[in-house]
Amino acid sequence: DTWVLSRNYLDNKSIKYLDNNYDSDTILQDYASDEIENKFRYENTTRFDNGLKLTIGANYEYAKYMTSNYFQTFFNDNAVTFDYNAELFLHKWGAFAQASKEMMNKRLVLSLGVRTDANNYNDHMQNLLNQLSPRFSASYLLTGNLYLNFNAGRYYQLPSYTTLGYVDEDGTAVNKQNNLTYIQTDHFVAGIELLPDDKSKFSIEGFYKNYNNYPFSLRDSISLASKGADFGLYGLEPVTSTGKGRAYGTEVLYRNKDLLGFNLILSYTLVRSETVPLKTALVEREWIPTAWDNRHLLNLTGFRKFKNNWQLGFKWRFVGGTPYTPIDLVSSSYVLNWDYTGREILDYNLYNSLRFKPFHQLDVRVDKEWFLKNLTLNLYFDIQNLYNYKTEGSEFLVQNYVNGQPVILNPTDPVYLQRYDMKTLTSEVGTLLPSLGIIIKF
């Protein structure tokens, strides 16, 4: 039997001033939230004489989300200010079971499981049957060192508290009225695994993941999954559980615990990640790339131990170009928008129609350990991006100034039509970052 009682607390704040000037009297955003979760889980594992392993359990959680939020935004050509406090109290519960067994003289291993979760947010989420998620896996030994593996399962995830607890300017819990549901995804993975010897492993597998009921923005007509690809505060808006997506591809993995003295892992993933927007200028394409559609992911990691407790480690990675959405230059330059938000508006009619250049980076670390009487001392030197590779980053807008004042292109027009004179800049990504550290273990 396993009994787990835990509590976690997150205090989150986000403040943005006009022109990023902390001395400014104009605050564009002042967000604060507390997320508190008290969790209990019981789990029992039983092994039977016939080789069957059975695990069953249940869980309960009480969560509190409290937020105070002030922010200014601009959409549908209107400037809007939100200023509200909100609270969300959730009771969550669930149950799970899993059985696994070796068969055919241990050549075949089968595992079957099921899980269900619920909470009191709304009637749909409260029904355990709506979140019933079965899982199945099988591994079969084809020859002395070649395995055939297969996995399939359905999984559910609760949307973020930021989305669940959102209220509009009238204090209405909009997303609760929109009958928000758990996010659903179905996973299918199949492949082969070769173990040439006790030091090496090679595997290749294909995967397909289908996403449904993802929170879908009613403001921008895109899934929140793609909004979360950059730093910021996301989910604070009206949504519906109508977003769809898919990810599919193949992954090749090779590992050797002793190749020229190094423990090496090499992996390559070819992946497509796509979503369906509500509206797009690319009408001939139903599926378009998400912000996670890098397509090519290559990783090489390794380490080697030397005499006198020295160790060398490295990691090299190559990431294909990330899709991005161009800036709507006209909408962004409106005086009302820029004064309210100080940020760009993206052209979601051309959602992820552009792509950054690929990125690659080499990280190296050297460790030295000393084993003393009552403690272990570890001194390390780490260099991230050793060869200081730089690539293009996000585009952003800045205002043009004359005599310290921003230039307005059409000052004689009505205020709601006036636009600033703007210029586009492109940031660089990639920094040589050395660090020196010490670890003491008692």
Coordinates of C-alpha atoms in Angstrom, one line a residue, residues 40-409:
F40 CA -4.3 12.6 -1.4
R41 CA -3.7 9.4 -3.3
Y42 CA -4.0 5.7 -2.3
E43 CA -2.4 3.0 -4.3
N44 CA -2.3 -0.8 -3.8
T45 CA 0.0 -3.2 -5.7
T46 CA -0.6 -7.0 -5.6
R47 CA 1.6 -9.7 -7.2
F48 CA 0.0 -13.1 -7.8
D49 CA 1.7 -16.4 -8.1
N50 CA 0.8 -16.7 -11.8
G51 CA 2.9 -13.6 -12.6
L52 CA 0.0 -11.1 -12.7
K53 CA 0.7 -7.7 -11.3
L54 CA -2.4 -5.6 -10.3
T55 CA -2.3 -2.0 -9.2
I56 CA -5.4 -0.1 -8.1
G57 CA -5.9 3.3 -6.5
A58 CA -7.9 6.4 -6.0
N59 CA -7.2 10.1 -5.5
Y60 CA -8.8 13.2 -4.1
E61 CA -7.8 16.8 -4.5
Y62 CA -9.0 20.2 -3.2
A63 CA -7.8 23.1 -5.2
K64 CA -8.1 26.9 -4.8
Y65 CA -7.4 29.5 -7.4
M66 CA -7.6 33.2 -6.5
T67 CA -6.7 36.1 -8.8
S68 CA -6.8 39.8 -9.1
N69 CA -6.3 41.1 -12.6
Y70 CA -6.1 44.5 -14.2
F71 CA -5.1 44.7 -17.9
Q72 CA -5.7 46.7 -21.0
T73 CA -6.2 45.1 -24.4
F74 CA -7.3 45.8 -27.9
F75 CA -9.5 43.6 -30.1
N76 CA -12.2 44.1 -32.7
D77 CA -10.8 47.6 -33.1
N78 CA -11.8 48.5 -29.6
A79 CA -9.8 49.3 -26.5
V80 CA -11.0 47.4 -23.5
T81 CA -10.0 47.5 -19.8
F82 CA -10.5 44.6 -17.4
D83 CA -10.3 45.0 -13.7
Y84 CA -11.7 42.2 -11.5
N85 CA -11.1 39.7 -8.7
A86 CA -12.1 36.0 -9.1
E87 CA -12.0 32.8 -7.0
L88 CA -12.3 29.2 -8.0
F89 CA -12.7 26.3 -5.6
L90 CA -12.4 22.8 -7.1
H91 CA -13.0 19.3 -5.7
K92 CA -11.3 16.7 -7.9
W93 CA -11.5 12.9 -7.6
G94 CA -10.4 9.9 -9.7
A95 CA -9.6 6.2 -9.7
F96 CA -7.3 4.0 -11.7
A97 CA -6.3 0.4 -12.2
Q98 CA -3.6 -1.4 -14.2
A99 CA -2.8 -5.1 -14.7
S100 CA 0.3 -6.5 -16.4
K101 CA 1.4 -10.1 -17.0
E102 CA 4.3 -11.9 -18.7
M103 CA 3.2 -14.7 -21.0
M104 CA 4.6 -17.3 -23.4
N105 CA 7.6 -18.0 -21.2
K106 CA 8.2 -14.2 -20.8
R107 CA 8.3 -13.6 -24.6
L108 CA 5.1 -11.5 -24.4
V109 CA 4.3 -8.8 -21.8
L110 CA 0.8 -7.3 -21.8
S111 CA -0.4 -4.3 -19.8
L112 CA -4.0 -3.0 -19.6
G113 CA -5.1 0.0 -17.6
V114 CA -7.9 2.4 -17.1
R115 CA -8.2 5.8 -15.4
T116 CA -11.0 8.3 -14.8
D117 CA -11.0 11.8 -13.3
A118 CA -13.7 14.3 -12.5
N119 CA -14.4 17.5 -10.6
N120 CA -17.2 19.8 -9.7
Y121 CA -16.5 22.6 -12.2
N122 CA -19.5 21.8 -14.3
D123 CA -21.9 18.9 -15.0
H124 CA -19.9 17.5 -17.9
M125 CA -16.6 17.4 -15.9
Q126 CA -18.5 15.9 -12.9
N127 CA -19.4 12.7 -14.8
L128 CA -16.6 10.1 -14.4
L129 CA -17.7 8.4 -17.6
N130 CA -16.9 11.4 -19.7
Q131 CA -13.2 11.1 -18.7
L132 CA -12.8 7.4 -18.9
S133 CA -9.4 6.7 -20.4
P134 CA -8.2 3.1 -21.2
R135 CA -4.6 2.3 -22.0
F136 CA -3.0 -0.8 -23.5
S137 CA 0.6 -1.8 -24.2
A138 CA 2.3 -5.0 -25.5
S139 CA 5.9 -6.1 -26.0
Y140 CA 6.8 -9.2 -27.9
L141 CA 10.2 -10.8 -28.2
L142 CA 10.5 -11.7 -31.9
T143 CA 14.1 -13.2 -31.6
G144 CA 16.8 -13.3 -29.0
N145 CA 17.3 -9.6 -29.0
L146 CA 14.6 -8.0 -31.1
Y147 CA 11.3 -6.7 -29.6
L148 CA 8.1 -5.5 -31.1
N149 CA 6.4 -2.8 -29.0
F150 CA 2.9 -1.3 -29.2
N151 CA 1.1 1.3 -27.1
A152 CA -2.3 2.9 -27.3
G153 CA -4.2 5.1 -24.8
R154 CA -6.6 7.9 -24.2
Y155 CA -5.6 10.7 -21.8
Y156 CA -7.4 13.6 -20.3
Q157 CA -6.0 16.9 -18.9
L158 CA -7.7 19.7 -17.1
P159 CA -7.4 23.2 -18.7
S160 CA -5.3 25.6 -16.7
Y161 CA -6.7 27.4 -13.7
T162 CA -6.2 30.7 -15.6
T163 CA -8.7 29.5 -18.2
L164 CA -11.1 27.9 -15.7
G165 CA -11.2 30.9 -13.4
Y166 CA -11.5 33.6 -16.1
V167 CA -14.4 36.1 -15.7
D168 CA -15.4 38.9 -18.1
E169 CA -15.7 42.6 -17.3
D170 CA -19.2 41.9 -15.8
G171 CA -17.8 39.2 -13.4
T172 CA -19.4 36.4 -15.4
A173 CA -17.6 33.0 -15.4
V174 CA -17.7 32.8 -19.2
N175 CA -15.8 29.6 -19.7
K176 CA -18.0 27.8 -17.2
Q177 CA -21.0 28.9 -19.1
N178 CA -19.3 27.7 -22.3
N179 CA -19.3 24.2 -20.8
L180 CA -15.5 23.8 -20.8
T181 CA -14.3 20.2 -20.8
Y182 CA -11.2 18.2 -20.2
I183 CA -8.6 18.2 -23.0
Q184 CA -8.6 14.8 -24.7
T185 CA -5.8 13.1 -26.7
D186 CA -5.4 9.6 -28.2
H187 CA -1.9 8.2 -28.5
F188 CA -0.8 5.4 -30.8
V189 CA 2.8 4.2 -30.8
A190 CA 4.4 1.2 -32.5
G191 CA 8.0 0.2 -33.2
I192 CA 10.8 -2.2 -32.8
E193 CA 13.7 -2.4 -30.3
L194 CA 17.0 -4.1 -30.9
L195 CA 19.4 -5.0 -28.1
P196 CA 22.7 -6.1 -29.8
D197 CA 24.4 -6.5 -26.5
D198 CA 24.2 -5.4 -22.9
K199 CA 25.7 -2.0 -23.7
S200 CA 23.8 -0.8 -26.7
K201 CA 20.2 -0.3 -27.8
F202 CA 18.5 0.7 -31.1
S203 CA 14.9 1.5 -31.6
I204 CA 12.6 3.0 -34.2
E205 CA 9.0 3.8 -33.7
G206 CA 6.1 5.7 -35.3
F207 CA 3.5 7.7 -33.4
Y208 CA 0.2 9.4 -34.0
K209 CA -1.5 11.7 -31.5
N210 CA -5.0 13.1 -32.0
Y211 CA -6.1 16.1 -29.8
N212 CA -9.7 17.1 -29.2
N213 CA -11.6 19.5 -26.9
Y214 CA -8.6 21.9 -26.7
P215 CA -9.4 25.4 -25.4
F216 CA -10.0 27.5 -28.5
S217 CA -9.8 31.3 -28.3
L218 CA -13.0 33.2 -29.2
R219 CA -10.9 36.3 -29.7
D220 CA -8.1 35.1 -32.0
S221 CA -9.7 31.9 -33.4
I222 CA -6.7 29.7 -32.6
S223 CA -6.0 27.0 -30.0
L224 CA -4.4 28.1 -26.7
A225 CA -1.8 25.3 -27.3
S226 CA 0.0 27.5 -29.8
K227 CA -0.2 30.6 -27.7
G228 CA 1.7 29.0 -25.0
A229 CA 4.8 28.6 -27.2
D230 CA 6.2 31.9 -26.0
F231 CA 6.7 33.6 -22.6
G232 CA 3.6 35.4 -21.4
L233 CA 0.2 35.1 -19.7
Y234 CA -2.2 32.9 -21.6
G235 CA -5.7 31.5 -21.1
L236 CA -7.1 34.7 -19.6
E237 CA -9.9 35.0 -22.3
P238 CA -13.2 33.4 -23.3
V239 CA -12.7 30.0 -24.9
T240 CA -14.7 26.9 -26.0
S241 CA -13.6 23.3 -26.0
T242 CA -13.6 23.0 -29.8
G243 CA -9.9 23.0 -30.6
K244 CA -8.5 20.1 -32.7
G245 CA -4.9 19.1 -33.4
R246 CA -2.7 16.2 -34.4
A247 CA 1.0 15.2 -34.1
Y248 CA 2.6 12.4 -36.0
G249 CA 6.0 11.2 -37.0
T250 CA 8.8 8.8 -36.3
E251 CA 11.7 8.6 -33.9
V252 CA 15.0 6.8 -34.1
L253 CA 17.0 6.2 -30.9
Y254 CA 20.5 4.8 -30.5
R255 CA 22.3 4.3 -27.2
N256 CA 25.7 2.9 -26.3
K257 CA 27.0 2.8 -22.8
D258 CA 30.6 2.4 -23.8
L259 CA 31.6 3.8 -27.2
L260 CA 35.2 5.0 -27.1
G261 CA 34.7 5.3 -23.4
F262 CA 31.6 7.5 -23.8
N263 CA 28.0 6.9 -22.7
L264 CA 26.2 8.2 -25.8
I265 CA 22.5 8.8 -26.7
L266 CA 21.6 9.8 -30.3
S267 CA 18.0 10.5 -31.2
Y268 CA 16.3 11.9 -34.3
T269 CA 12.6 12.8 -34.5
L270 CA 10.7 13.7 -37.7
V271 CA 7.4 15.2 -36.5
R272 CA 4.5 17.2 -37.8
S273 CA 2.3 19.1 -35.4
E274 CA -0.9 20.6 -36.9
T275 CA -4.1 22.3 -35.9
V276 CA -7.4 23.4 -37.5
P277 CA -8.1 27.2 -37.3
L278 CA -11.6 28.6 -37.3
K279 CA -10.7 31.0 -40.1
T280 CA -7.6 31.5 -42.2
A281 CA -6.5 33.1 -45.5
L282 CA -5.0 29.7 -46.4
V283 CA -8.4 28.3 -47.2
E284 CA -7.0 25.5 -49.3
R285 CA -5.3 23.9 -46.3
E286 CA -7.5 22.4 -43.5
W287 CA -4.5 21.6 -41.3
I288 CA -1.9 24.2 -40.7
P289 CA 1.3 24.1 -38.5
T290 CA 1.2 24.7 -34.8
A291 CA 3.9 26.7 -33.0
W292 CA 5.5 23.3 -32.1
D293 CA 5.9 22.1 -35.7
N294 CA 9.7 22.1 -35.8
R295 CA 9.7 19.0 -38.0
H296 CA 13.3 18.0 -37.4
L297 CA 14.7 17.3 -33.9
L298 CA 18.2 15.9 -33.5
N299 CA 19.9 15.4 -30.1
L300 CA 23.3 13.9 -29.2
T301 CA 24.3 13.7 -25.6
G302 CA 27.2 12.0 -24.0
F303 CA 29.5 11.8 -21.0
R304 CA 32.7 10.1 -19.9
K305 CA 34.3 9.5 -16.6
F306 CA 38.0 9.9 -16.2
K307 CA 40.5 9.1 -13.4
N308 CA 40.4 11.0 -10.1
N309 CA 36.7 11.6 -10.4
W310 CA 36.7 13.9 -13.4
Q311 CA 33.8 13.8 -15.8
L312 CA 33.1 15.4 -19.2
G313 CA 29.6 15.8 -20.6
F314 CA 28.2 17.4 -23.7
K315 CA 24.9 17.9 -25.5
W316 CA 24.4 19.0 -29.1
R317 CA 21.0 19.6 -30.5
F318 CA 19.5 20.7 -33.9
V319 CA 16.0 22.1 -34.0
G320 CA 14.2 22.8 -37.3
G321 CA 12.7 26.2 -38.0
T322 CA 9.7 27.2 -35.8
P323 CA 6.6 28.5 -37.5
Y324 CA 5.4 32.0 -36.6
T325 CA 2.6 34.4 -37.4
P326 CA 3.5 37.7 -39.0
I327 CA 2.6 41.0 -37.4
D328 CA -0.5 42.9 -38.5
L329 CA 1.3 46.2 -39.1
V330 CA -1.8 48.3 -39.6
S331 CA -3.7 47.1 -36.5
S332 CA -0.6 47.2 -34.3
S333 CA 0.2 50.8 -35.1
Y334 CA -3.2 52.2 -34.0
V335 CA -2.6 54.7 -31.3
L336 CA -5.4 53.3 -29.1
N337 CA -3.9 49.8 -29.4
W338 CA -0.3 50.8 -28.8
D339 CA -1.1 53.1 -25.9
Y340 CA -3.2 50.4 -24.3
T341 CA -1.1 47.3 -24.8
G342 CA 2.4 48.4 -26.0
R343 CA 2.6 45.2 -28.0
E344 CA 2.0 43.9 -31.5
I345 CA -1.2 42.4 -32.9
L346 CA -0.5 39.2 -35.0
D347 CA -2.2 38.6 -38.3
Y348 CA -4.0 35.4 -37.5
N349 CA -5.4 35.2 -41.1
L350 CA -1.8 34.2 -41.9
Y351 CA -1.4 32.0 -38.9
N352 CA 2.1 30.3 -38.8
S353 CA 2.6 31.0 -42.5
L354 CA 6.2 31.9 -41.9
R355 CA 9.1 29.9 -40.4
F356 CA 12.3 30.8 -38.6
K357 CA 15.7 29.4 -39.6
P358 CA 16.9 26.2 -37.9
F359 CA 18.8 26.4 -34.6
H360 CA 21.6 24.4 -33.2
Q361 CA 23.7 24.6 -30.1
L362 CA 26.5 22.7 -28.2
D363 CA 26.7 22.6 -24.4
V364 CA 29.7 21.3 -22.6
R365 CA 30.2 20.6 -18.9
V366 CA 33.2 19.4 -16.8
D367 CA 32.7 18.0 -13.3
K368 CA 35.2 17.2 -10.5
E369 CA 34.1 15.4 -7.3
W370 CA 35.7 15.0 -4.0
F371 CA 34.4 12.4 -1.5
L372 CA 35.1 13.6 2.0
K373 CA 34.3 12.1 5.3
N374 CA 30.8 13.4 5.8
L375 CA 30.0 15.1 2.5
T376 CA 30.6 15.0 -1.2
L377 CA 31.8 18.1 -3.0
N378 CA 31.1 18.6 -6.7
L379 CA 32.7 21.5 -8.6
Y380 CA 31.5 22.1 -12.2
F381 CA 32.1 24.4 -15.1
D382 CA 29.4 24.6 -17.7
I383 CA 29.3 26.4 -21.1
Q384 CA 26.0 26.7 -23.0
N385 CA 26.2 27.4 -26.7
L386 CA 29.9 26.9 -26.9
Y387 CA 30.4 28.2 -30.4
N388 CA 28.0 31.1 -29.8
Y389 CA 25.6 30.3 -32.6
K390 CA 23.0 32.9 -33.3
T391 CA 19.8 32.8 -35.3
E392 CA 16.9 35.0 -36.0
G393 CA 14.3 35.5 -33.3
S394 CA 10.9 37.1 -33.1
E395 CA 9.9 40.2 -35.0
F396 CA 8.8 43.2 -32.9
L397 CA 7.7 46.8 -33.5
V398 CA 9.1 50.0 -32.1
Q399 CA 7.9 53.6 -32.5
N400 CA 9.7 56.2 -34.6
Y401 CA 10.4 59.4 -32.6
V402 CA 11.2 63.0 -33.6
N403 CA 12.4 65.4 -30.9
G404 CA 11.5 62.8 -28.3
Q405 CA 7.9 62.5 -29.4
P406 CA 6.3 59.5 -31.2
V407 CA 5.4 60.3 -34.8
I408 CA 1.7 60.0 -35.7
L409 CA 1.1 59.4 -39.4

